Amino acid sequence: MPLEDLHPERDRALSFGVDASAYDRSRSGYPAALLDDLVVVPVIAALDVGCGTGKVAVELARRRVPVLGVDPDPRMAAVARQHGITVEIGRFEDWDDAGRRFDLITCGHAWHWIDPVPGLEKAARLLEPGGRLARFWNYHVVPADLLTEFRAIYADLAPAATVIGGDPGGVPDAPDPFTSHPAFTASAPRTYRWQRRLTGGQWADLVATFADHRRLRPEILHRLRSALRESIERHGGIVDVEGGTYVLRARRQ
Ligand SMILES: C[S@@+](CC[C@H](N)C(=O)[O-])C[C@H]1O[C@@H](n2cnc3c(N)ncnc32)[C@H](O)[C@@H]1O
């Protein structure tokens, strides 16, 4: 696939800020083991691309890493700033870096919103030699009997939306363009496993944070959320999520 065609749905990139607080409350964060691994090598300056409400940046700051966020959505940035994160507003591709350089670039659940050709070149320019870049995405797996019910609910109410609850079986950014760029050495993809226990209401809130769900008509989203919540309630009211975070890493030559 040509690199230009890799991130085709960028027109939905600003859908998250419609309810930035709900996103911040309900969206899964990232496993501590991943964040710890990112800072095993001391970091002088990190850039968190598509920082949103700060789910990655807050954890880096907690680990004493100086971190700057960049995000085009001022509503998401406002929440990140409330968490103490410095954020500059802009699309990564055309944000003015003012000559700054970084030794770590992170990007949680956002690289697929970025124009792939200028994004890759900009990452190469911003990273110091030896600097590291990590892009990651979460997935949420529910028990098989529940997933069967979820699939039937989506087929009925929202057939175009991705059913949350199954293992997507691979990263969204495939083939990974960083593996063939001469400025980078890419590592093998890695998955960090984690668990989360959610009520039906919490699951309904979580799925509503995904861009394709946000695009549903409000009454359809409302019906979808209710049906998913009721399904979980029929299964004891709790869903044990077997989660994972796919991580793609690359090192600047
Ligand atoms: C799913 S959210 C992820 C937010 C945060 N990194 C997290 O893990 O929760 C995607 C974020 O990417 C941002 N975004 C969209 N297009 C972008 C672009 N071209 N450059 C940088 N960020 C972008 C959105 O505004 C949104 O805040």
PDB file of C-alpha atoms and ligand atoms in Angstrom:
ATOM      1  CA  MET A   1       0.000   0.000   0.000  1.00  0.00           C
ATOM      2  CA  PRO A   2       1.419   3.447  -0.867  1.00  0.00           C
ATOM      3  CA  LEU A   3       2.316   5.395   2.297  1.00  0.00           C
ATOM      4  CA  GLU A   4      -0.008   8.252   1.234  1.00  0.00           C
ATOM      5  CA  ASP A   5      -3.012   5.902   1.536  1.00  0.00           C
ATOM      6  CA  LEU A   6      -2.214   4.670   5.035  1.00  0.00           C
ATOM      7  CA  HIS A   7      -4.410   6.916   7.254  1.00  0.00           C
ATOM      8  CA  PRO A   8      -7.580   7.420   5.193  1.00  0.00           C
ATOM      9  CA  GLU A   9     -10.023   8.591   7.875  1.00  0.00           C
ATOM     10  CA  ARG A  10      -8.269  11.765   9.004  1.00  0.00           C
ATOM     11  CA  ASP A  11     -11.411  13.838   8.397  1.00  0.00           C
ATOM     12  CA  ARG A  12     -12.724  12.497  11.742  1.00  0.00           C
ATOM     13  CA  ALA A  13      -9.609  13.534  13.650  1.00  0.00           C
ATOM     14  CA  LEU A  14     -11.306  16.192  15.774  1.00  0.00           C
ATOM     15  CA  SER A  15     -14.252  14.100  16.968  1.00  0.00           C
ATOM     16  CA  PHE A  16     -12.882  13.453  20.453  1.00  0.00           C
ATOM     17  CA  GLY A  17     -13.118  16.950  21.904  1.00  0.00           C
ATOM     18  CA  VAL A  18     -16.927  16.995  21.600  1.00  0.00           C
ATOM     19  CA  ASP A  19     -16.864  15.656  25.150  1.00  0.00           C
ATOM     20  CA  ALA A  20     -13.255  15.842  26.266  1.00  0.00           C
ATOM     21  CA  SER A  21     -14.068  15.287  29.960  1.00  0.00           C
ATOM     22  CA  ALA A  22     -16.006  12.103  29.177  1.00  0.00           C
ATOM     23  CA  TYR A  23     -13.060  10.925  27.067  1.00  0.00           C
ATOM     24  CA  ASP A  24     -10.691  11.618  29.938  1.00  0.00           C
ATOM     25  CA  ARG A  25     -12.924   9.822  32.433  1.00  0.00           C
ATOM     26  CA  SER A  26     -13.785   6.736  30.397  1.00  0.00           C
ATOM     27  CA  ARG A  27     -11.026   6.010  27.907  1.00  0.00           C
ATOM     28  CA  SER A  28      -8.491   3.374  28.975  1.00  0.00           C
ATOM     29  CA  GLY A  29      -5.018   4.576  29.823  1.00  0.00           C
ATOM     30  CA  TYR A  30      -1.826   2.623  29.163  1.00  0.00           C
ATOM     31  CA  PRO A  31      -0.100  -0.080  31.216  1.00  0.00           C
ATOM     32  CA  ALA A  32       2.460   1.048  33.773  1.00  0.00           C
ATOM     33  CA  ALA A  33       4.945  -1.501  32.401  1.00  0.00           C
ATOM     34  CA  LEU A  34       4.939   0.263  29.022  1.00  0.00           C
ATOM     35  CA  LEU A  35       5.430   3.707  30.561  1.00  0.00           C
ATOM     36  CA  ASP A  36       8.203   2.380  32.809  1.00  0.00           C
ATOM     37  CA  ASP A  37       9.953   0.833  29.785  1.00  0.00           C
ATOM     38  CA  LEU A  38       9.785   4.145  27.919  1.00  0.00           C
ATOM     39  CA  VAL A  39      11.791   5.871  30.635  1.00  0.00           C
ATOM     40  CA  VAL A  40      14.341   3.136  31.364  1.00  0.00           C
ATOM     41  CA  VAL A  41      16.768   5.256  29.346  1.00  0.00           C
ATOM     42  CA  PRO A  42      16.751   8.749  30.956  1.00  0.00           C
ATOM     43  CA  VAL A  43      14.761  11.227  28.842  1.00  0.00           C
ATOM     44  CA  ILE A  44      15.763  14.892  28.528  1.00  0.00           C
ATOM     45  CA  ALA A  45      12.795  16.096  26.457  1.00  0.00           C
ATOM     46  CA  ALA A  46       9.715  14.152  25.364  1.00  0.00           C
ATOM     47  CA  LEU A  47       7.064  15.126  22.852  1.00  0.00           C
ATOM     48  CA  ASP A  48       3.650  13.506  23.152  1.00  0.00           C
ATOM     49  CA  VAL A  49       1.980  13.662  19.740  1.00  0.00           C
ATOM     50  CA  GLY A  50      -1.826  13.784  19.763  1.00  0.00           C
ATOM     51  CA  CYS A  51      -1.671  14.150  23.539  1.00  0.00           C
ATOM     52  CA  GLY A  52      -5.449  14.536  23.867  1.00  0.00           C
ATOM     53  CA  THR A  53      -6.396  14.930  27.516  1.00  0.00           C
ATOM     54  CA  GLY A  54      -2.914  13.838  28.612  1.00  0.00           C
ATOM     55  CA  LYS A  55      -3.220  10.117  29.256  1.00  0.00           C
ATOM     56  CA  VAL A  56       0.375   9.500  28.159  1.00  0.00           C
ATOM     57  CA  ALA A  57       1.919  12.857  29.064  1.00  0.00           C
ATOM     58  CA  VAL A  58       0.608  12.797  32.646  1.00  0.00           C
ATOM     59  CA  GLU A  59       2.245   9.406  33.197  1.00  0.00           C
ATOM     60  CA  LEU A  60       5.543  10.604  31.709  1.00  0.00           C
ATOM     61  CA  ALA A  61       5.454  13.715  33.898  1.00  0.00           C
ATOM     62  CA  ARG A  62       4.756  11.501  36.918  1.00  0.00           C
ATOM     63  CA  ARG A  63       7.990   9.693  36.028  1.00  0.00           C
ATOM     64  CA  ARG A  64       9.815  13.081  36.051  1.00  0.00           C
ATOM     65  CA  VAL A  65      10.125  13.347  32.269  1.00  0.00           C
ATOM     66  CA  PRO A  66       9.866  16.906  30.874  1.00  0.00           C
ATOM     67  CA  VAL A  67       7.083  16.502  28.325  1.00  0.00           C
ATOM     68  CA  LEU A  68       5.390  18.761  25.807  1.00  0.00           C
ATOM     69  CA  GLY A  69       2.056  17.814  24.236  1.00  0.00           C
ATOM     70  CA  VAL A  70       0.866  18.745  20.762  1.00  0.00           C
ATOM     71  CA  ASP A  71      -2.745  18.341  19.689  1.00  0.00           C
ATOM     72  CA  PRO A  72      -4.992  20.190  17.219  1.00  0.00           C
ATOM     73  CA  ASP A  73      -8.070  20.079  19.455  1.00  0.00           C
ATOM     74  CA  PRO A  74      -8.164  22.899  22.036  1.00  0.00           C
ATOM     75  CA  ARG A  75     -10.945  21.124  23.981  1.00  0.00           C
ATOM     76  CA  MET A  76      -8.734  18.083  24.549  1.00  0.00           C
ATOM     77  CA  ALA A  77      -5.733  20.303  25.285  1.00  0.00           C
ATOM     78  CA  ALA A  78      -7.732  22.200  27.919  1.00  0.00           C
ATOM     79  CA  VAL A  79      -8.194  19.001  29.936  1.00  0.00           C
ATOM     80  CA  ALA A  80      -4.510  18.084  29.556  1.00  0.00           C
ATOM     81  CA  ARG A  81      -3.564  21.555  30.806  1.00  0.00           C
ATOM     82  CA  GLN A  82      -5.814  21.064  33.833  1.00  0.00           C
ATOM     83  CA  HIS A  83      -3.654  17.997  34.537  1.00  0.00           C
ATOM     84  CA  GLY A  84      -0.563  20.245  34.442  1.00  0.00           C
ATOM     85  CA  ILE A  85       0.651  19.371  30.934  1.00  0.00           C
ATOM     86  CA  THR A  86       2.040  22.049  28.611  1.00  0.00           C
ATOM     87  CA  VAL A  87       0.273  21.698  25.268  1.00  0.00           C
ATOM     88  CA  GLU A  88       0.732  23.498  21.977  1.00  0.00           C
ATOM     89  CA  ILE A  89      -2.194  23.487  19.581  1.00  0.00           C
ATOM     90  CA  GLY A  90      -1.640  22.173  16.076  1.00  0.00           C
ATOM     91  CA  ARG A  91      -1.596  19.206  13.787  1.00  0.00           C
ATOM     92  CA  PHE A  92       1.726  17.466  14.320  1.00  0.00           C
ATOM     93  CA  GLU A  93       2.506  17.652  10.597  1.00  0.00           C
ATOM     94  CA  ASP A  94       2.343  21.470  10.437  1.00  0.00           C
ATOM     95  CA  TRP A  95       2.936  22.454  14.082  1.00  0.00           C
ATOM     96  CA  ASP A  96       5.829  24.928  14.455  1.00  0.00           C
ATOM     97  CA  ASP A  97       8.523  23.047  16.368  1.00  0.00           C
ATOM     98  CA  ALA A  98      10.675  26.233  16.484  1.00  0.00           C
ATOM     99  CA  GLY A  99      13.823  24.166  16.101  1.00  0.00           C
ATOM    100  CA  ARG A 100      13.284  22.133  19.268  1.00  0.00           C
ATOM    101  CA  ARG A 101      14.554  18.568  19.374  1.00  0.00           C
ATOM    102  CA  PHE A 102      13.441  15.578  21.468  1.00  0.00           C
ATOM    103  CA  ASP A 103      14.921  12.287  22.559  1.00  0.00           C
ATOM    104  CA  LEU A 104      11.532  10.584  22.997  1.00  0.00           C
ATOM    105  CA  ILE A 105       8.364  10.924  20.928  1.00  0.00           C
ATOM    106  CA  THR A 106       5.268   9.110  22.161  1.00  0.00           C
ATOM    107  CA  CYS A 107       1.948   8.763  20.407  1.00  0.00           C
ATOM    108  CA  GLY A 108      -0.940   6.941  22.094  1.00  0.00           C
ATOM    109  CA  HIS A 109      -3.850   6.051  19.821  1.00  0.00           C
ATOM    110  CA  ALA A 110      -3.194   8.969  17.495  1.00  0.00           C
ATOM    111  CA  TRP A 111      -0.644   8.163  14.774  1.00  0.00           C
ATOM    112  CA  HIS A 112      -3.453   6.925  12.469  1.00  0.00           C
ATOM    113  CA  TRP A 113      -4.810  10.529  12.451  1.00  0.00           C
ATOM    114  CA  ILE A 114      -1.568  11.934  11.113  1.00  0.00           C
ATOM    115  CA  ASP A 115      -0.756  12.522   7.470  1.00  0.00           C
ATOM    116  CA  PRO A 116       1.693   9.637   7.061  1.00  0.00           C
ATOM    117  CA  VAL A 117       4.255  11.146   4.673  1.00  0.00           C
ATOM    118  CA  PRO A 118       4.949  14.512   6.386  1.00  0.00           C
ATOM    119  CA  GLY A 119       4.404  12.880   9.804  1.00  0.00           C
ATOM    120  CA  LEU A 120       7.181  10.384   9.248  1.00  0.00           C
ATOM    121  CA  GLU A 121       9.572  13.028   7.916  1.00  0.00           C
ATOM    122  CA  LYS A 122       8.812  15.359  10.804  1.00  0.00           C
ATOM    123  CA  ALA A 123       9.411  12.632  13.380  1.00  0.00           C
ATOM    124  CA  ALA A 124      12.793  11.980  11.723  1.00  0.00           C
ATOM    125  CA  ARG A 125      13.665  15.679  11.883  1.00  0.00           C
ATOM    126  CA  LEU A 126      12.570  16.202  15.504  1.00  0.00           C
ATOM    127  CA  LEU A 127      14.361  13.241  17.040  1.00  0.00           C
ATOM    128  CA  GLU A 128      17.958  13.509  18.175  1.00  0.00           C
ATOM    129  CA  PRO A 129      20.271  10.759  16.882  1.00  0.00           C
ATOM    130  CA  GLY A 130      19.534   7.727  19.058  1.00  0.00           C
ATOM    131  CA  GLY A 131      16.151   9.216  20.014  1.00  0.00           C
ATOM    132  CA  ARG A 132      13.208   6.857  20.322  1.00  0.00           C
ATOM    133  CA  LEU A 133       9.652   6.933  19.039  1.00  0.00           C
ATOM    134  CA  ALA A 134       6.827   4.769  20.403  1.00  0.00           C
ATOM    135  CA  ARG A 135       3.357   4.549  18.891  1.00  0.00           C
ATOM    136  CA  PHE A 136       0.740   2.462  20.658  1.00  0.00           C
ATOM    137  CA  TRP A 137      -2.891   1.415  20.525  1.00  0.00           C
ATOM    138  CA  ASN A 138      -5.111  -0.360  23.055  1.00  0.00           C
ATOM    139  CA  TYR A 139      -7.569  -3.136  22.444  1.00  0.00           C
ATOM    140  CA  HIS A 140     -10.218  -4.616  24.755  1.00  0.00           C
ATOM    141  CA  VAL A 141     -11.248  -8.287  24.641  1.00  0.00           C
ATOM    142  CA  VAL A 142     -14.423  -9.436  26.400  1.00  0.00           C
ATOM    143  CA  PRO A 143     -15.496 -13.061  27.098  1.00  0.00           C
ATOM    144  CA  ALA A 144     -16.651 -14.957  23.999  1.00  0.00           C
ATOM    145  CA  ASP A 145     -20.339 -15.273  24.984  1.00  0.00           C
ATOM    146  CA  LEU A 146     -20.559 -11.532  25.551  1.00  0.00           C
ATOM    147  CA  LEU A 147     -18.756 -10.778  22.302  1.00  0.00           C
ATOM    148  CA  THR A 148     -21.292 -12.910  20.413  1.00  0.00           C
ATOM    149  CA  GLU A 149     -24.091 -10.782  21.885  1.00  0.00           C
ATOM    150  CA  PHE A 150     -22.208  -7.548  21.173  1.00  0.00           C
ATOM    151  CA  ARG A 151     -21.755  -8.576  17.527  1.00  0.00           C
ATOM    152  CA  ALA A 152     -25.499  -9.164  17.169  1.00  0.00           C
ATOM    153  CA  ILE A 153     -26.245  -5.776  18.778  1.00  0.00           C
ATOM    154  CA  TYR A 154     -23.881  -3.930  16.420  1.00  0.00           C
ATOM    155  CA  ALA A 155     -25.230  -5.822  13.390  1.00  0.00           C
ATOM    156  CA  ASP A 156     -28.694  -4.628  14.347  1.00  0.00           C
ATOM    157  CA  LEU A 157     -27.961  -1.034  15.403  1.00  0.00           C
ATOM    158  CA  ALA A 158     -24.621   0.109  14.039  1.00  0.00           C
ATOM    159  CA  PRO A 159     -23.310  -2.267  11.372  1.00  0.00           C
ATOM    160  CA  ALA A 160     -20.696   0.222  10.144  1.00  0.00           C
ATOM    161  CA  ALA A 161     -19.085   0.690  13.572  1.00  0.00           C
ATOM    162  CA  THR A 162     -16.212  -1.502  14.712  1.00  0.00           C
ATOM    163  CA  VAL A 163     -17.350  -3.948  17.393  1.00  0.00           C
ATOM    164  CA  ILE A 164     -15.302  -3.151  20.493  1.00  0.00           C
ATOM    165  CA  GLY A 165     -14.567  -6.314  22.480  1.00  0.00           C
ATOM    166  CA  GLY A 166     -12.629  -8.512  20.060  1.00  0.00           C
ATOM    167  CA  ASP A 167      -8.881  -8.757  19.522  1.00  0.00           C
ATOM    168  CA  PRO A 168      -8.185  -6.784  16.339  1.00  0.00           C
ATOM    169  CA  GLY A 169      -5.292  -9.186  15.701  1.00  0.00           C
ATOM    170  CA  GLY A 170      -2.795  -6.574  14.601  1.00  0.00           C
ATOM    171  CA  VAL A 171      -1.764  -2.955  14.803  1.00  0.00           C
ATOM    172  CA  PRO A 172      -3.667  -0.279  12.843  1.00  0.00           C
ATOM    173  CA  ASP A 173      -0.439   0.934  11.218  1.00  0.00           C
ATOM    174  CA  ALA A 174       0.394  -1.994   8.980  1.00  0.00           C
ATOM    175  CA  PRO A 175       2.634  -2.199   7.102  1.00  0.00           C
ATOM    176  CA  ASP A 176       4.649  -0.036   9.508  1.00  0.00           C
ATOM    177  CA  PRO A 177       6.284   2.724   7.413  1.00  0.00           C
ATOM    178  CA  PHE A 178       9.011   3.218  10.024  1.00  0.00           C
ATOM    179  CA  THR A 179      10.465  -0.197   9.153  1.00  0.00           C
ATOM    180  CA  SER A 180      11.462   0.935   5.664  1.00  0.00           C
ATOM    181  CA  HIS A 181      12.553   4.536   6.382  1.00  0.00           C
ATOM    182  CA  PRO A 182      16.359   4.935   6.256  1.00  0.00           C
ATOM    183  CA  ALA A 183      16.403   7.297   9.267  1.00  0.00           C
ATOM    184  CA  PHE A 184      14.919   4.688  11.614  1.00  0.00           C
ATOM    185  CA  THR A 185      15.628   1.254  12.982  1.00  0.00           C
ATOM    186  CA  ALA A 186      12.313  -0.294  13.951  1.00  0.00           C
ATOM    187  CA  SER A 187      11.955  -2.916  16.703  1.00  0.00           C
ATOM    188  CA  ALA A 188       9.638  -5.907  16.492  1.00  0.00           C
ATOM    189  CA  PRO A 189       6.088  -4.999  17.615  1.00  0.00           C
ATOM    190  CA  ARG A 190       5.344  -5.795  21.231  1.00  0.00           C
ATOM    191  CA  THR A 191       2.051  -6.293  23.098  1.00  0.00           C
ATOM    192  CA  TYR A 192       1.591  -5.432  26.764  1.00  0.00           C
ATOM    193  CA  ARG A 193      -1.312  -7.297  28.390  1.00  0.00           C
ATOM    194  CA  TRP A 194      -3.515  -5.823  31.091  1.00  0.00           C
ATOM    195  CA  GLN A 195      -6.909  -6.392  32.726  1.00  0.00           C
ATOM    196  CA  ARG A 196      -9.777  -4.049  33.551  1.00  0.00           C
ATOM    197  CA  ARG A 197     -13.046  -4.875  35.319  1.00  0.00           C
ATOM    198  CA  LEU A 198     -15.923  -2.647  34.191  1.00  0.00           C
ATOM    199  CA  THR A 199     -19.622  -2.314  34.903  1.00  0.00           C
ATOM    200  CA  GLY A 200     -22.086  -2.189  32.021  1.00  0.00           C
ATOM    201  CA  GLY A 201     -22.306   1.582  32.363  1.00  0.00           C
ATOM    202  CA  GLN A 202     -18.538   1.968  32.292  1.00  0.00           C
ATOM    203  CA  TRP A 203     -18.314  -0.222  29.168  1.00  0.00           C
ATOM    204  CA  ALA A 204     -20.998   1.893  27.481  1.00  0.00           C
ATOM    205  CA  ASP A 205     -19.036   5.040  28.372  1.00  0.00           C
ATOM    206  CA  LEU A 206     -15.796   3.514  27.071  1.00  0.00           C
ATOM    207  CA  VAL A 207     -17.150   2.538  23.639  1.00  0.00           C
ATOM    208  CA  ALA A 208     -18.628   6.020  23.238  1.00  0.00           C
ATOM    209  CA  THR A 209     -15.085   7.476  23.261  1.00  0.00           C
ATOM    210  CA  PHE A 210     -14.174   5.832  19.925  1.00  0.00           C
ATOM    211  CA  ALA A 211     -14.300   8.019  16.820  1.00  0.00           C
ATOM    212  CA  ASP A 212     -16.545   5.787  14.737  1.00  0.00           C
ATOM    213  CA  HIS A 213     -19.027   5.577  17.650  1.00  0.00           C
ATOM    214  CA  ARG A 214     -18.975   9.356  18.068  1.00  0.00           C
ATOM    215  CA  ARG A 215     -19.989   9.613  14.431  1.00  0.00           C
ATOM    216  CA  LEU A 216     -23.224   7.639  15.006  1.00  0.00           C
ATOM    217  CA  ARG A 217     -26.454   9.607  15.226  1.00  0.00           C
ATOM    218  CA  PRO A 218     -27.045  10.472  18.917  1.00  0.00           C
ATOM    219  CA  GLU A 219     -30.181   8.311  19.188  1.00  0.00           C
ATOM    220  CA  ILE A 220     -28.367   5.335  17.626  1.00  0.00           C
ATOM    221  CA  LEU A 221     -25.426   5.759  20.004  1.00  0.00           C
ATOM    222  CA  HIS A 222     -27.874   5.979  22.902  1.00  0.00           C
ATOM    223  CA  ARG A 223     -29.606   2.736  21.837  1.00  0.00           C
ATOM    224  CA  LEU A 224     -26.276   0.996  21.257  1.00  0.00           C
ATOM    225  CA  ARG A 225     -24.991   1.988  24.688  1.00  0.00           C
ATOM    226  CA  SER A 226     -28.219   0.833  26.374  1.00  0.00           C
ATOM    227  CA  ALA A 227     -28.177  -2.514  24.567  1.00  0.00           C
ATOM    228  CA  LEU A 228     -24.518  -3.162  25.472  1.00  0.00           C
ATOM    229  CA  ARG A 229     -25.141  -2.204  29.095  1.00  0.00           C
ATOM    230  CA  GLU A 230     -28.185  -4.506  29.316  1.00  0.00           C
ATOM    231  CA  SER A 231     -26.208  -7.340  27.745  1.00  0.00           C
ATOM    232  CA  ILE A 232     -23.515  -6.988  30.429  1.00  0.00           C
ATOM    233  CA  GLU A 233     -26.188  -6.804  33.114  1.00  0.00           C
ATOM    234  CA  ARG A 234     -27.636 -10.127  31.876  1.00  0.00           C
ATOM    235  CA  HIS A 235     -24.123 -11.573  32.263  1.00  0.00           C
ATOM    236  CA  GLY A 236     -23.773 -10.585  35.923  1.00  0.00           C
ATOM    237  CA  GLY A 237     -23.262  -6.840  35.612  1.00  0.00           C
ATOM    238  CA  ILE A 238     -19.472  -6.940  35.303  1.00  0.00           C
ATOM    239  CA  VAL A 239     -17.216  -7.407  32.318  1.00  0.00           C
ATOM    240  CA  ASP A 240     -13.660  -8.657  32.792  1.00  0.00           C
ATOM    241  CA  VAL A 241     -11.693  -7.097  29.994  1.00  0.00           C
ATOM    242  CA  GLU A 242      -8.515  -8.809  28.806  1.00  0.00           C
ATOM    243  CA  GLY A 243      -6.788  -5.806  27.351  1.00  0.00           C
ATOM    244  CA  GLY A 244      -3.652  -5.291  25.373  1.00  0.00           C
ATOM    245  CA  THR A 245      -1.534  -2.424  24.102  1.00  0.00           C
ATOM    246  CA  TYR A 246       0.226  -2.908  20.772  1.00  0.00           C
ATOM    247  CA  VAL A 247       3.468  -0.952  20.672  1.00  0.00           C
ATOM    248  CA  LEU A 248       5.536  -0.051  17.624  1.00  0.00           C
ATOM    249  CA  ARG A 249       8.966   1.356  18.412  1.00  0.00           C
ATOM    250  CA  ALA A 250      11.605   2.913  16.228  1.00  0.00           C
ATOM    251  CA  ARG A 251      15.004   4.408  16.980  1.00  0.00           C
ATOM    252  CA  ARG A 252      16.480   7.385  15.129  1.00  0.00           C
ATOM    253  CA  GLN A 253      19.794   6.468  13.485  1.00  0.00           C
TER     254      GLN A 253
HETATM  255  C1  LIG B   1      -7.836   8.885  20.473  1.00  0.00           C
HETATM  256  S1  LIG B   1      -7.208  10.445  20.918  1.00  0.00           S
HETATM  257  C2  LIG B   1      -5.734   9.953  21.814  1.00  0.00           C
HETATM  258  C3  LIG B   1      -5.376  10.945  22.874  1.00  0.00           C
HETATM  259  C4  LIG B   1      -4.283  10.503  23.826  1.00  0.00           C
HETATM  260  N1  LIG B   1      -3.008  10.340  23.159  1.00  0.00           N
HETATM  261  C5  LIG B   1      -4.679   9.223  24.522  1.00  0.00           C
HETATM  262  O1  LIG B   1      -3.950   8.243  24.401  1.00  0.00           O
HETATM  263  O2  LIG B   1      -5.720   9.215  25.200  1.00  0.00           O
HETATM  264  C6  LIG B   1      -6.532  11.042  19.407  1.00  0.00           C
HETATM  265  C7  LIG B   1      -5.971  12.450  19.531  1.00  0.00           C
HETATM  266  O3  LIG B   1      -5.255  12.747  18.335  1.00  0.00           O
HETATM  267  C8  LIG B   1      -5.460  14.107  18.066  1.00  0.00           C
HETATM  268  N2  LIG B   1      -5.107  14.368  16.666  1.00  0.00           N
HETATM  269  C9  LIG B   1      -5.895  14.259  15.580  1.00  0.00           C
HETATM  270  N3  LIG B   1      -5.221  14.631  14.469  1.00  0.00           N
HETATM  271  C10 LIG B   1      -3.960  14.970  14.869  1.00  0.00           C
HETATM  272  C11 LIG B   1      -2.798  15.458  14.192  1.00  0.00           C
HETATM  273  N4  LIG B   1      -2.790  15.627  12.875  1.00  0.00           N
HETATM  274  N5  LIG B   1      -1.706  15.761  14.931  1.00  0.00           N
HETATM  275  C12 LIG B   1      -1.691  15.560  16.264  1.00  0.00           C
HETATM  276  N6  LIG B   1      -2.764  15.084  16.958  1.00  0.00           N
HETATM  277  C13 LIG B   1      -3.894  14.794  16.270  1.00  0.00           C
HETATM  278  C14 LIG B   1      -6.929  14.322  18.413  1.00  0.00           C
HETATM  279  O4  LIG B   1      -7.239  15.697  18.588  1.00  0.00           O
HETATM  280  C15 LIG B   1      -7.047  13.513  19.691  1.00  0.00           C
HETATM  281  O5  LIG B   1      -6.795  14.281  20.831  1.00  0.00           O
END
